Amino acid sequence: MIHSVKTTRGLLAGMFAVAVLGTAGSAMAGDALSGDKITSMMSDATVEGKMSDGSAYSEFYQADGTIKGKDYKGQWTIEADSMCFVYGTDPKKMCFQVGQNGNGIDWLKDGKVDGTGTVSKGNINNY
């Protein structure tokens, strides 16, 4: 009896692990949005989150393409199905696809999640 209980527990634990891993795998990257959807979601919205290097961010994306952070400004544009960023006087442009993942977003670079965030309409931090 003990052997069959252990076997059943092991089997159930294995099935649970497969179910959890299967769910995590599908939640690893949100479905990439079109340029129009990104514009609609990000215009006049604050996005807060973390990038894969552990750095936290909080930015307000004005509808006119201005980015406002705590102590800085930049510009955002939509190019095809990517959101692109230029900050301060640095001309280097960074572009990411945006995936919607439940109530949040994923910043996608080369098909991999490079950051995550939550979107709130309005300038919630008064930048």
PDB file of N, CA and C in Angstrom, residues 1-60:
ATOM      1  N   MET A   1       0.819  -1.195   0.000  1.00  0.00           N
ATOM      2  CA  MET A   1       0.000   0.000   0.000  1.00  0.00           C
ATOM      3  C   MET A   1       0.862   1.257   0.000  1.00  0.00           C
ATOM      4  N   ILE A   2       1.914   1.301   0.820  1.00  0.00           N
ATOM      5  CA  ILE A   2       2.784   2.461   0.874  1.00  0.00           C
ATOM      6  C   ILE A   2       3.438   2.674  -0.481  1.00  0.00           C
ATOM      7  N   HIS A   3       3.875   1.606  -1.115  1.00  0.00           N
ATOM      8  CA  HIS A   3       4.515   1.730  -2.423  1.00  0.00           C
ATOM      9  C   HIS A   3       3.562   2.358  -3.436  1.00  0.00           C
ATOM     10  N   SER A   4       2.326   1.950  -3.454  1.00  0.00           N
ATOM     11  CA  SER A   4       1.384   2.504  -4.433  1.00  0.00           C
ATOM     12  C   SER A   4       1.041   3.956  -4.110  1.00  0.00           C
ATOM     13  N   VAL A   5       1.020   4.313  -2.816  1.00  0.00           N
ATOM     14  CA  VAL A   5       0.770   5.705  -2.448  1.00  0.00           C
ATOM     15  C   VAL A   5       1.937   6.566  -2.907  1.00  0.00           C
ATOM     16  N   LYS A   6       3.172   6.092  -2.682  1.00  0.00           N
ATOM     17  CA  LYS A   6       4.351   6.843  -3.120  1.00  0.00           C
ATOM     18  C   LYS A   6       4.355   6.973  -4.643  1.00  0.00           C
ATOM     19  N   THR A   7       4.029   5.905  -5.320  1.00  0.00           N
ATOM     20  CA  THR A   7       4.000   5.935  -6.781  1.00  0.00           C
ATOM     21  C   THR A   7       2.941   6.918  -7.264  1.00  0.00           C
ATOM     22  N   THR A   8       1.762   6.877  -6.649  1.00  0.00           N
ATOM     23  CA  THR A   8       0.687   7.791  -7.024  1.00  0.00           C
ATOM     24  C   THR A   8       1.091   9.228  -6.749  1.00  0.00           C
ATOM     25  N   ARG A   9       1.698   9.458  -5.570  1.00  0.00           N
ATOM     26  CA  ARG A   9       2.154  10.817  -5.244  1.00  0.00           C
ATOM     27  C   ARG A   9       3.195  11.284  -6.249  1.00  0.00           C
ATOM     28  N   GLY A  10       4.129  10.421  -6.590  1.00  0.00           N
ATOM     29  CA  GLY A  10       5.164  10.773  -7.563  1.00  0.00           C
ATOM     30  C   GLY A  10       4.569  11.084  -8.919  1.00  0.00           C
ATOM     31  N   LEU A  11       3.605  10.270  -9.329  1.00  0.00           N
ATOM     32  CA  LEU A  11       2.942  10.486 -10.611  1.00  0.00           C
ATOM     33  C   LEU A  11       2.181  11.812 -10.599  1.00  0.00           C
ATOM     34  N   LEU A  12       1.453  12.076  -9.516  1.00  0.00           N
ATOM     35  CA  LEU A  12       0.709  13.335  -9.408  1.00  0.00           C
ATOM     36  C   LEU A  12       1.657  14.530  -9.368  1.00  0.00           C
ATOM     37  N   ALA A  13       2.762  14.399  -8.632  1.00  0.00           N
ATOM     38  CA  ALA A  13       3.739  15.484  -8.575  1.00  0.00           C
ATOM     39  C   ALA A  13       4.319  15.740  -9.960  1.00  0.00           C
ATOM     40  N   GLY A  14       4.609  14.680 -10.690  1.00  0.00           N
ATOM     41  CA  GLY A  14       5.137  14.828 -12.044  1.00  0.00           C
ATOM     42  C   GLY A  14       4.140  15.498 -12.970  1.00  0.00           C
ATOM     43  N   MET A  15       2.874  15.102 -12.880  1.00  0.00           N
ATOM     44  CA  MET A  15       1.842  15.708 -13.717  1.00  0.00           C
ATOM     45  C   MET A  15       1.675  17.184 -13.368  1.00  0.00           C
ATOM     46  N   PHE A  16       1.739  17.515 -12.062  1.00  0.00           N
ATOM     47  CA  PHE A  16       1.627  18.906 -11.632  1.00  0.00           C
ATOM     48  C   PHE A  16       2.795  19.718 -12.187  1.00  0.00           C
ATOM     49  N   ALA A  17       3.998  19.160 -12.096  1.00  0.00           N
ATOM     50  CA  ALA A  17       5.187  19.863 -12.595  1.00  0.00           C
ATOM     51  C   ALA A  17       5.059  20.133 -14.094  1.00  0.00           C
ATOM     52  N   VAL A  18       4.589  19.156 -14.844  1.00  0.00           N
ATOM     53  CA  VAL A  18       4.411  19.340 -16.285  1.00  0.00           C
ATOM     54  C   VAL A  18       3.379  20.429 -16.548  1.00  0.00           C
ATOM     55  N   ALA A  19       2.284  20.426 -15.785  1.00  0.00           N
ATOM     56  CA  ALA A  19       1.240  21.437 -15.966  1.00  0.00           C
ATOM     57  C   ALA A  19       1.780  22.824 -15.660  1.00  0.00           C
ATOM     58  N   VAL A  20       2.529  22.957 -14.564  1.00  0.00           N
ATOM     59  CA  VAL A  20       3.083  24.256 -14.187  1.00  0.00           C
ATOM     60  C   VAL A  20       4.103  24.720 -15.208  1.00  0.00           C
ATOM     61  N   LEU A  21       5.010  23.840 -15.602  1.00  0.00           N
ATOM     62  CA  LEU A  21       6.019  24.220 -16.585  1.00  0.00           C
ATOM     63  C   LEU A  21       5.385  24.557 -17.919  1.00  0.00           C
ATOM     64  N   GLY A  22       4.376  23.824 -18.308  1.00  0.00           N
ATOM     65  CA  GLY A  22       3.681  24.122 -19.559  1.00  0.00           C
ATOM     66  C   GLY A  22       3.042  25.488 -19.514  1.00  0.00           C
ATOM     67  N   THR A  23       2.442  25.851 -18.368  1.00  0.00           N
ATOM     68  CA  THR A  23       1.837  27.162 -18.214  1.00  0.00           C
ATOM     69  C   THR A  23       2.907  28.234 -18.214  1.00  0.00           C
ATOM     70  N   ALA A  24       4.009  28.008 -17.489  1.00  0.00           N
ATOM     71  CA  ALA A  24       5.076  29.001 -17.428  1.00  0.00           C
ATOM     72  C   ALA A  24       5.671  29.213 -18.806  1.00  0.00           C
ATOM     73  N   GLY A  25       5.835  28.159 -19.566  1.00  0.00           N
ATOM     74  CA  GLY A  25       6.404  28.287 -20.893  1.00  0.00           C
ATOM     75  C   GLY A  25       5.551  29.152 -21.792  1.00  0.00           C
ATOM     76  N   SER A  26       4.244  29.005 -21.709  1.00  0.00           N
ATOM     77  CA  SER A  26       3.374  29.798 -22.558  1.00  0.00           C
ATOM     78  C   SER A  26       3.270  31.230 -22.060  1.00  0.00           C
ATOM     79  N   ALA A  27       3.572  31.469 -20.779  1.00  0.00           N
ATOM     80  CA  ALA A  27       3.488  32.814 -20.229  1.00  0.00           C
ATOM     81  C   ALA A  27       4.826  33.543 -20.301  1.00  0.00           C
ATOM     82  N   MET A  28       5.849  32.888 -20.835  1.00  0.00           N
ATOM     83  CA  MET A  28       7.170  33.502 -20.841  1.00  0.00           C
ATOM     84  C   MET A  28       7.228  34.742 -21.723  1.00  0.00           C
ATOM     85  N   ALA A  29       6.532  34.750 -22.800  1.00  0.00           N
ATOM     86  CA  ALA A  29       6.532  35.920 -23.679  1.00  0.00           C
ATOM     87  C   ALA A  29       5.114  36.161 -24.164  1.00  0.00           C
ATOM     88  N   GLY A  30       4.666  37.401 -23.985  1.00  0.00           N
ATOM     89  CA  GLY A  30       3.338  37.736 -24.468  1.00  0.00           C
ATOM     90  C   GLY A  30       3.320  37.797 -25.988  1.00  0.00           C
ATOM     91  N   ASP A  31       2.134  37.672 -26.547  1.00  0.00           N
ATOM     92  CA  ASP A  31       1.987  37.754 -27.993  1.00  0.00           C
ATOM     93  C   ASP A  31       2.340  39.161 -28.464  1.00  0.00           C
ATOM     94  N   ALA A  32       3.203  39.263 -29.465  1.00  0.00           N
ATOM     95  CA  ALA A  32       3.640  40.558 -29.981  1.00  0.00           C
ATOM     96  C   ALA A  32       2.463  41.321 -30.578  1.00  0.00           C
ATOM     97  N   LEU A  33       2.380  42.596 -30.254  1.00  0.00           N
ATOM     98  CA  LEU A  33       1.296  43.453 -30.710  1.00  0.00           C
ATOM     99  C   LEU A  33       1.672  44.156 -32.015  1.00  0.00           C
ATOM    100  N   SER A  34       0.662  44.570 -32.753  1.00  0.00           N
ATOM    101  CA  SER A  34       0.887  45.362 -33.970  1.00  0.00           C
ATOM    102  C   SER A  34       1.259  46.791 -33.564  1.00  0.00           C
ATOM    103  N   GLY A  35       1.825  47.522 -34.497  1.00  0.00           N
ATOM    104  CA  GLY A  35       2.177  48.917 -34.240  1.00  0.00           C
ATOM    105  C   GLY A  35       0.984  49.743 -33.802  1.00  0.00           C
ATOM    106  N   ASP A  36      -0.172  49.527 -34.425  1.00  0.00           N
ATOM    107  CA  ASP A  36      -1.384  50.269 -34.053  1.00  0.00           C
ATOM    108  C   ASP A  36      -1.814  49.960 -32.621  1.00  0.00           C
ATOM    109  N   LYS A  37      -1.729  48.688 -32.232  1.00  0.00           N
ATOM    110  CA  LYS A  37      -2.110  48.296 -30.862  1.00  0.00           C
ATOM    111  C   LYS A  37      -1.141  48.894 -29.848  1.00  0.00           C
ATOM    112  N   ILE A  38       0.153  48.899 -30.190  1.00  0.00           N
ATOM    113  CA  ILE A  38       1.150  49.487 -29.290  1.00  0.00           C
ATOM    114  C   ILE A  38       0.845  50.974 -29.097  1.00  0.00           C
ATOM    115  N   THR A  39       0.592  51.682 -30.193  1.00  0.00           N
ATOM    116  CA  THR A  39       0.283  53.112 -30.115  1.00  0.00           C
ATOM    117  C   THR A  39      -0.926  53.348 -29.225  1.00  0.00           C
ATOM    118  N   SER A  40      -1.972  52.571 -29.424  1.00  0.00           N
ATOM    119  CA  SER A  40      -3.195  52.723 -28.633  1.00  0.00           C
ATOM    120  C   SER A  40      -2.936  52.466 -27.144  1.00  0.00           C
ATOM    121  N   MET A  41      -2.164  51.446 -26.854  1.00  0.00           N
ATOM    122  CA  MET A  41      -1.892  51.076 -25.466  1.00  0.00           C
ATOM    123  C   MET A  41      -0.972  52.071 -24.764  1.00  0.00           C
ATOM    124  N   MET A  42       0.058  52.555 -25.466  1.00  0.00           N
ATOM    125  CA  MET A  42       1.109  53.343 -24.829  1.00  0.00           C
ATOM    126  C   MET A  42       0.867  54.849 -24.817  1.00  0.00           C
ATOM    127  N   SER A  43       0.055  55.361 -25.733  1.00  0.00           N
ATOM    128  CA  SER A  43      -0.180  56.804 -25.780  1.00  0.00           C
ATOM    129  C   SER A  43      -0.822  57.288 -24.491  1.00  0.00           C
ATOM    130  N   ASP A  44      -0.189  58.305 -23.906  1.00  0.00           N
ATOM    131  CA  ASP A  44      -0.658  58.890 -22.643  1.00  0.00           C
ATOM    132  C   ASP A  44      -0.790  57.849 -21.542  1.00  0.00           C
ATOM    133  N   ALA A  45       0.253  57.019 -21.413  1.00  0.00           N
ATOM    134  CA  ALA A  45       0.269  55.971 -20.392  1.00  0.00           C
ATOM    135  C   ALA A  45       1.618  55.945 -19.679  1.00  0.00           C
ATOM    136  N   THR A  46       1.589  55.504 -18.432  1.00  0.00           N
ATOM    137  CA  THR A  46       2.798  55.284 -17.644  1.00  0.00           C
ATOM    138  C   THR A  46       3.079  53.795 -17.632  1.00  0.00           C
ATOM    139  N   VAL A  47       4.336  53.435 -17.863  1.00  0.00           N
ATOM    140  CA  VAL A  47       4.747  52.036 -17.797  1.00  0.00           C
ATOM    141  C   VAL A  47       5.825  51.922 -16.727  1.00  0.00           C
ATOM    142  N   GLU A  48       5.642  50.959 -15.831  1.00  0.00           N
ATOM    143  CA  GLU A  48       6.592  50.716 -14.747  1.00  0.00           C
ATOM    144  C   GLU A  48       6.954  49.247 -14.741  1.00  0.00           C
ATOM    145  N   GLY A  49       8.235  48.943 -14.524  1.00  0.00           N
ATOM    146  CA  GLY A  49       8.639  47.551 -14.498  1.00  0.00           C
ATOM    147  C   GLY A  49      10.125  47.383 -14.302  1.00  0.00           C
ATOM    148  N   LYS A  50      10.629  46.241 -14.777  1.00  0.00           N
ATOM    149  CA  LYS A  50      12.049  45.904 -14.667  1.00  0.00           C
ATOM    150  C   LYS A  50      12.527  45.320 -15.979  1.00  0.00           C
ATOM    151  N   MET A  51      13.786  45.607 -16.276  1.00  0.00           N
ATOM    152  CA  MET A  51      14.432  45.016 -17.439  1.00  0.00           C
ATOM    153  C   MET A  51      15.182  43.766 -16.986  1.00  0.00           C
ATOM    154  N   SER A  52      15.617  42.956 -17.943  1.00  0.00           N
ATOM    155  CA  SER A  52      16.261  41.682 -17.614  1.00  0.00           C
ATOM    156  C   SER A  52      17.560  41.858 -16.834  1.00  0.00           C
ATOM    157  N   ASP A  53      18.185  43.036 -16.921  1.00  0.00           N
ATOM    158  CA  ASP A  53      19.410  43.275 -16.147  1.00  0.00           C
ATOM    159  C   ASP A  53      19.106  43.670 -14.703  1.00  0.00           C
ATOM    160  N   GLY A  54      17.816  43.707 -14.330  1.00  0.00           N
ATOM    161  CA  GLY A  54      17.414  44.028 -12.966  1.00  0.00           C
ATOM    162  C   GLY A  54      17.098  45.497 -12.736  1.00  0.00           C
ATOM    163  N   SER A  55      17.364  46.345 -13.730  1.00  0.00           N
ATOM    164  CA  SER A  55      17.105  47.776 -13.555  1.00  0.00           C
ATOM    165  C   SER A  55      15.604  48.065 -13.619  1.00  0.00           C
ATOM    166  N   ALA A  56      15.134  48.875 -12.678  1.00  0.00           N
ATOM    167  CA  ALA A  56      13.724  49.265 -12.632  1.00  0.00           C
ATOM    168  C   ALA A  56      13.532  50.534 -13.465  1.00  0.00           C
ATOM    169  N   TYR A  57      12.343  50.719 -13.989  1.00  0.00           N
ATOM    170  CA  TYR A  57      12.037  51.927 -14.751  1.00  0.00           C
ATOM    171  C   TYR A  57      10.602  52.345 -14.510  1.00  0.00           C
ATOM    172  N   SER A  58      10.331  53.621 -14.733  1.00  0.00           N
ATOM    173  CA  SER A  58       8.992  54.191 -14.691  1.00  0.00           C
ATOM    174  C   SER A  58       8.994  55.361 -15.659  1.00  0.00           C
ATOM    175  N   GLU A  59       8.164  55.288 -16.713  1.00  0.00           N
ATOM    176  CA  GLU A  59       8.148  56.318 -17.743  1.00  0.00           C
ATOM    177  C   GLU A  59       6.724  56.628 -18.181  1.00  0.00           C
ATOM    178  N   PHE A  60       6.504  57.885 -18.516  1.00  0.00           N
ATOM    179  CA  PHE A  60       5.233  58.325 -19.082  1.00  0.00           C
ATOM    180  C   PHE A  60       5.441  58.590 -20.560  1.00  0.00           C
TER     181      PHE A  60
END
